[in-house]
């Protein structure tokens, strides 16, 4: 039995509606390969603080500690929110008697509501010397003094030599690498649940490459005899960032 013209018209209308509906669904749906890619979060690297021109030099210690490690980068290691850590820089003076040509002390602290420092997280003191022998000699003098009356452990951080000195109120780590000595002082209340030595080694591994980039290439000349420390400088009073 053949379709009447009215039946043909209804059938065509139904087919048209179905085709439009199918086109709408296929136009809105996306397969796995069609989905727009999600944005991948990125994290900024170490940058100097705003307005700190020349914070990182190519031929010496940074004039601003932000050139060594930005406050927010250090804050991330201590699990601090962005913008809640401040850094203070104190530029020291040379000490020709022990071969020290530069000194920079850095204090990283939690910031209060006004932005001022309220609780120190870690102190870092860096000394640069005329040569490897002078740096190592002064490191030995300072570390021997720090060991007195405390628990001390000798460790290696790559090619760097270090000693970790533990006391009830703080942990100190003294490091010697090429021309530089680094003294880290971590208050007992800090560390974020990590072992103090782990925190300090982590910091040293991050800071030493920045310092190496400001050193001259290693000398190829034959090494001469080590110069002994001057007897009148048994202990560098600026060895530690807290004045020890």
GROMACS .gro file of N, CA and C in nm, residues 98-186:
model
  267
   98UNK      N    1   9.270   3.692   5.755
   98UNK     CA    2   9.234   3.551   5.730
   98UNK      C    3   9.209   3.526   5.581
   99UNK      N    4   9.236   3.624   5.496
   99UNK     CA    5   9.221   3.606   5.352
   99UNK      C    6   9.079   3.623   5.303
  100UNK      N    7   8.990   3.681   5.385
  100UNK     CA    8   8.852   3.699   5.341
  100UNK      C    9   8.838   3.831   5.267
  101UNK      N   10   8.783   3.825   5.147
  101UNK     CA   11   8.768   3.946   5.065
  101UNK      C   12   8.625   3.999   5.063
  102UNK      N   13   8.528   3.914   5.096
  102UNK     CA   14   8.388   3.957   5.098
  102UNK      C   15   8.312   3.879   5.205
  103UNK      N   16   8.204   3.939   5.251
  103UNK     CA   17   8.116   3.871   5.345
  103UNK      C   18   7.975   3.924   5.330
  104UNK      N   19   7.876   3.835   5.327
  104UNK     CA   20   7.735   3.872   5.321
  104UNK      C   21   7.659   3.787   5.421
  105UNK      N   22   7.577   3.850   5.503
  105UNK     CA   23   7.492   3.780   5.599
  105UNK      C   24   7.347   3.797   5.558
  106UNK      N   25   7.274   3.688   5.556
  106UNK     CA   26   7.133   3.688   5.514
  106UNK      C   27   7.045   3.633   5.626
  107UNK      N   28   6.940   3.704   5.659
  107UNK     CA   29   6.843   3.656   5.758
  107UNK      C   30   6.707   3.648   5.691
  108UNK      N   31   6.653   3.528   5.684
  108UNK     CA   32   6.519   3.504   5.628
  108UNK      C   33   6.423   3.487   5.745
  109UNK      N   34   6.314   3.563   5.744
  109UNK     CA   35   6.220   3.562   5.856
  109UNK      C   36   6.076   3.559   5.808
  110UNK      N   37   5.988   3.512   5.895
  110UNK     CA   38   5.845   3.528   5.871
  110UNK      C   39   5.810   3.675   5.888
  111UNK      N   40   5.715   3.719   5.807
  111UNK     CA   41   5.673   3.859   5.814
  111UNK      C   42   5.544   3.872   5.892
  112UNK      N   43   5.533   3.981   5.970
  112UNK     CA   44   5.410   4.010   6.041
  112UNK      C   45   5.311   4.079   5.950
  113UNK      N   46   5.201   4.127   6.006
  113UNK     CA   47   5.097   4.192   5.927
  113UNK      C   48   5.148   4.319   5.861
  114UNK      N   49   5.243   4.384   5.921
  114UNK     CA   50   5.298   4.507   5.863
  114UNK      C   51   5.412   4.480   5.765
  115UNK      N   52   5.449   4.352   5.748
  115UNK     CA   53   5.558   4.317   5.658
  115UNK      C   54   5.693   4.313   5.726
  116UNK      N   55   5.701   4.349   5.853
  116UNK     CA   56   5.828   4.346   5.924
  116UNK      C   57   5.858   4.204   5.973
  117UNK      N   58   5.985   4.175   5.992
  117UNK     CA   59   6.027   4.042   6.035
  117UNK      C   60   5.984   4.016   6.179
  118UNK      N   61   5.924   3.900   6.205
  118UNK     CA   62   5.880   3.867   6.340
  118UNK      C   63   5.941   3.737   6.393
  119UNK      N   64   5.977   3.646   6.306
  119UNK     CA   65   6.032   3.518   6.352
  119UNK      C   66   6.135   3.468   6.251
  120UNK      N   67   6.263   3.462   6.289
  120UNK     CA   68   6.365   3.415   6.195
  120UNK      C   69   6.345   3.269   6.157
  121UNK      N   70   6.360   3.241   6.029
  121UNK     CA   71   6.353   3.102   5.980
  121UNK      C   72   6.492   3.041   5.973
  122UNK      N   73   6.586   3.115   5.914
  122UNK     CA   74   6.723   3.066   5.903
  122UNK      C   75   6.816   3.184   5.876
  123UNK      N   76   6.937   3.174   5.928
  123UNK     CA   77   7.041   3.273   5.901
  123UNK      C   78   7.149   3.206   5.816
  124UNK      N   79   7.199   3.280   5.719
  124UNK     CA   80   7.304   3.228   5.631
  124UNK      C   81   7.414   3.332   5.621
  125UNK      N   82   7.536   3.291   5.645
  125UNK     CA   83   7.651   3.380   5.633
  125UNK      C   84   7.748   3.321   5.531
  126UNK      N   85   7.788   3.404   5.435
  126UNK     CA   86   7.879   3.358   5.330
  126UNK      C   87   8.005   3.442   5.332
  127UNK      N   88   8.119   3.376   5.330
  127UNK     CA   89   8.247   3.444   5.319
  127UNK      C   90   8.319   3.399   5.194
  128UNK      N   91   8.381   3.494   5.123
  128UNK     CA   92   8.461   3.458   5.005
  128UNK      C   93   8.606   3.493   5.036
  129UNK      N   94   8.695   3.402   4.995
  129UNK     CA   95   8.836   3.414   5.031
  129UNK      C   96   8.924   3.423   4.907
  130UNK      N   97   9.049   3.456   4.932
  130UNK     CA   98   9.143   3.477   4.821
  130UNK      C   99   9.169   3.349   4.743
  131UNK      N  100   9.166   3.235   4.811
  131UNK     CA  101   9.189   3.107   4.744
  131UNK      C  102   9.126   2.996   4.826
  132UNK      N  103   9.129   2.876   4.768
  132UNK     CA  104   9.069   2.760   4.833
  132UNK      C  105   9.132   2.731   4.969
  133UNK      N  106   9.264   2.745   4.976
  133UNK     CA  107   9.335   2.712   5.099
  133UNK      C  108   9.294   2.805   5.213
  134UNK      N  109   9.278   2.934   5.183
  134UNK     CA  110   9.239   3.030   5.286
  134UNK      C  111   9.098   3.001   5.336
  135UNK      N  112   9.007   2.968   5.243
  135UNK     CA  113   8.870   2.936   5.283
  135UNK      C  114   8.866   2.811   5.369
  136UNK      N  115   8.939   2.708   5.326
  136UNK     CA  116   8.938   2.583   5.403
  136UNK      C  117   9.003   2.600   5.540
  137UNK      N  118   9.108   2.680   5.548
  137UNK     CA  119   9.176   2.702   5.674
  137UNK      C  120   9.084   2.773   5.774
  138UNK      N  121   9.014   2.878   5.728
  138UNK     CA  122   8.926   2.949   5.819
  138UNK      C  123   8.805   2.865   5.856
  139UNK      N  124   8.755   2.785   5.761
  139UNK     CA  125   8.645   2.693   5.792
  139UNK      C  126   8.687   2.597   5.903
  140UNK      N  127   8.809   2.548   5.897
  140UNK     CA  128   8.858   2.454   5.999
  140UNK      C  129   8.865   2.522   6.136
  141UNK      N  130   8.915   2.644   6.139
  141UNK     CA  131   8.923   2.718   6.266
  141UNK      C  132   8.784   2.739   6.325
  142UNK      N  133   8.691   2.785   6.241
  142UNK     CA  134   8.556   2.813   6.290
  142UNK      C  135   8.482   2.687   6.332
  143UNK      N  136   8.494   2.581   6.253
  143UNK     CA  137   8.422   2.458   6.286
  143UNK      C  138   8.475   2.393   6.412
  144UNK      N  139   8.606   2.404   6.436
  144UNK     CA  140   8.662   2.349   6.560
  144UNK      C  141   8.604   2.420   6.681
  145UNK      N  142   8.586   2.553   6.670
  145UNK     CA  143   8.527   2.629   6.781
  145UNK      C  144   8.381   2.590   6.800
  146UNK      N  145   8.306   2.575   6.691
  146UNK     CA  146   8.164   2.542   6.701
  146UNK      C  147   8.141   2.403   6.761
  147UNK      N  148   8.233   2.311   6.739
  147UNK     CA  149   8.217   2.174   6.789
  147UNK      C  150   8.221   2.168   6.941
  148UNK      N  151   8.287   2.262   7.003
  148UNK     CA  152   8.307   2.256   7.148
  148UNK      C  153   8.174   2.254   7.223
  149UNK      N  154   8.156   2.154   7.307
  149UNK     CA  155   8.037   2.144   7.390
  149UNK      C  156   7.909   2.111   7.316
  150UNK      N  157   7.920   2.057   7.195
  150UNK     CA  158   7.801   2.026   7.116
  150UNK      C  159   7.818   1.892   7.047
  151UNK      N  160   7.709   1.842   6.991
  151UNK     CA  161   7.714   1.719   6.911
  151UNK      C  162   7.743   1.757   6.767
  152UNK      N  163   7.848   1.701   6.708
  152UNK     CA  164   7.890   1.738   6.573
  152UNK      C  165   7.900   1.615   6.484
  153UNK      N  166   7.862   1.633   6.358
  153UNK     CA  167   7.870   1.526   6.258
  153UNK      C  168   7.934   1.581   6.132
  154UNK      N  169   8.038   1.513   6.083
  154UNK     CA  170   8.102   1.552   5.957
  154UNK      C  171   8.025   1.488   5.842
  155UNK      N  172   7.993   1.568   5.741
  155UNK     CA  173   7.920   1.517   5.626
  155UNK      C  174   7.981   1.575   5.498
  156UNK      N  175   7.945   1.517   5.385
  156UNK     CA  176   7.986   1.568   5.254
  156UNK      C  177   7.860   1.607   5.177
  157UNK      N  178   7.865   1.721   5.112
  157UNK     CA  179   7.756   1.765   5.025
  157UNK      C  180   7.815   1.777   4.886
  158UNK      N  181   7.808   1.670   4.811
  158UNK     CA  182   7.879   1.666   4.684
  158UNK      C  183   8.028   1.676   4.710
  159UNK      N  184   8.092   1.776   4.648
  159UNK     CA  185   8.235   1.799   4.669
  159UNK      C  186   8.262   1.893   4.786
  160UNK      N  187   8.159   1.942   4.849
  160UNK     CA  188   8.177   2.034   4.961
  160UNK      C  189   8.195   1.958   5.091
  161UNK      N  190   8.274   2.017   5.180
  161UNK     CA  191   8.297   1.961   5.313
  161UNK      C  192   8.211   2.036   5.412
  162UNK      N  193   8.148   1.964   5.505
  162UNK     CA  194   8.059   2.030   5.599
  162UNK      C  195   8.060   1.960   5.734
  163UNK      N  196   8.021   2.033   5.836
  163UNK     CA  197   8.001   1.977   5.969
  163UNK      C  198   7.869   2.032   6.021
  164UNK      N  199   7.790   1.944   6.081
  164UNK     CA  200   7.662   1.983   6.140
  164UNK      C  201   7.676   1.980   6.291
  165UNK      N  202   7.649   2.091   6.355
  165UNK     CA  203   7.664   2.105   6.500
  165UNK      C  204   7.525   2.125   6.562
  166UNK      N  205   7.488   2.035   6.651
  166UNK     CA  206   7.353   2.038   6.710
  166UNK      C  207   7.358   2.085   6.854
  167UNK      N  208   7.272   2.180   6.884
  167UNK     CA  209   7.252   2.229   7.021
  167UNK      C  210   7.103   2.233   7.049
  168UNK      N  211   7.063   2.240   7.177
  168UNK     CA  212   6.920   2.239   7.208
  168UNK      C  213   6.839   2.347   7.138
  169UNK      N  214   6.895   2.466   7.120
  169UNK     CA  215   6.819   2.577   7.065
  169UNK      C  216   6.837   2.598   6.916
  170UNK      N  217   6.936   2.533   6.855
  170UNK     CA  218   6.961   2.556   6.714
  170UNK      C  219   7.053   2.449   6.657
  171UNK      N  220   7.053   2.442   6.524
  171UNK     CA  221   7.145   2.355   6.451
  171UNK      C  222   7.226   2.442   6.357
  172UNK      N  223   7.358   2.428   6.362
  172UNK     CA  224   7.448   2.506   6.278
  172UNK      C  225   7.519   2.412   6.180
  173UNK      N  226   7.528   2.453   6.055
  173UNK     CA  227   7.604   2.377   5.956
  173UNK      C  228   7.706   2.469   5.891
  174UNK      N  229   7.833   2.430   5.899
  174UNK     CA  230   7.941   2.506   5.838
  174UNK      C  231   7.991   2.430   5.715
  175UNK      N  232   7.996   2.500   5.602
  175UNK     CA  233   8.031   2.438   5.474
  175UNK      C  234   8.152   2.509   5.415
  176UNK      N  235   8.240   2.431   5.353
  176UNK     CA  236   8.353   2.486   5.279
  176UNK      C  237   8.350   2.431   5.138
  177UNK      N  238   8.347   2.522   5.039
  177UNK     CA  239   8.351   2.480   4.900
  177UNK      C  240   8.427   2.584   4.819
  178UNK      N  241   8.543   2.543   4.766
  178UNK     CA  242   8.629   2.629   4.687
  178UNK      C  243   8.659   2.759   4.760
  179UNK      N  244   8.621   2.874   4.704
  179UNK     CA  245   8.658   3.003   4.763
  179UNK      C  246   8.565   3.046   4.876
  180UNK      N  247   8.458   2.972   4.898
  180UNK     CA  248   8.355   3.019   4.990
  180UNK      C  249   8.339   2.932   5.114
  181UNK      N  250   8.297   2.996   5.220
  181UNK     CA  251   8.247   2.925   5.338
  181UNK      C  252   8.104   2.971   5.360
  182UNK      N  253   8.019   2.879   5.403
  182UNK     CA  254   7.879   2.911   5.431
  182UNK      C  255   7.846   2.861   5.571
  183UNK      N  256   7.782   2.944   5.649
  183UNK     CA  257   7.738   2.905   5.782
  183UNK      C  258   7.587   2.922   5.788
  184UNK      N  259   7.516   2.813   5.816
  184UNK     CA  260   7.371   2.814   5.827
  184UNK      C  261   7.334   2.794   5.974
  185UNK      N  262   7.239   2.873   6.023
  185UNK     CA  263   7.193   2.859   6.160
  185UNK      C  264   7.041   2.846   6.157
  186UNK      N  265   6.992   2.730   6.200
  186UNK     CA  266   6.850   2.698   6.196
  186UNK      C  267   6.796   2.689   6.339
   0.00000   0.00000   0.00000
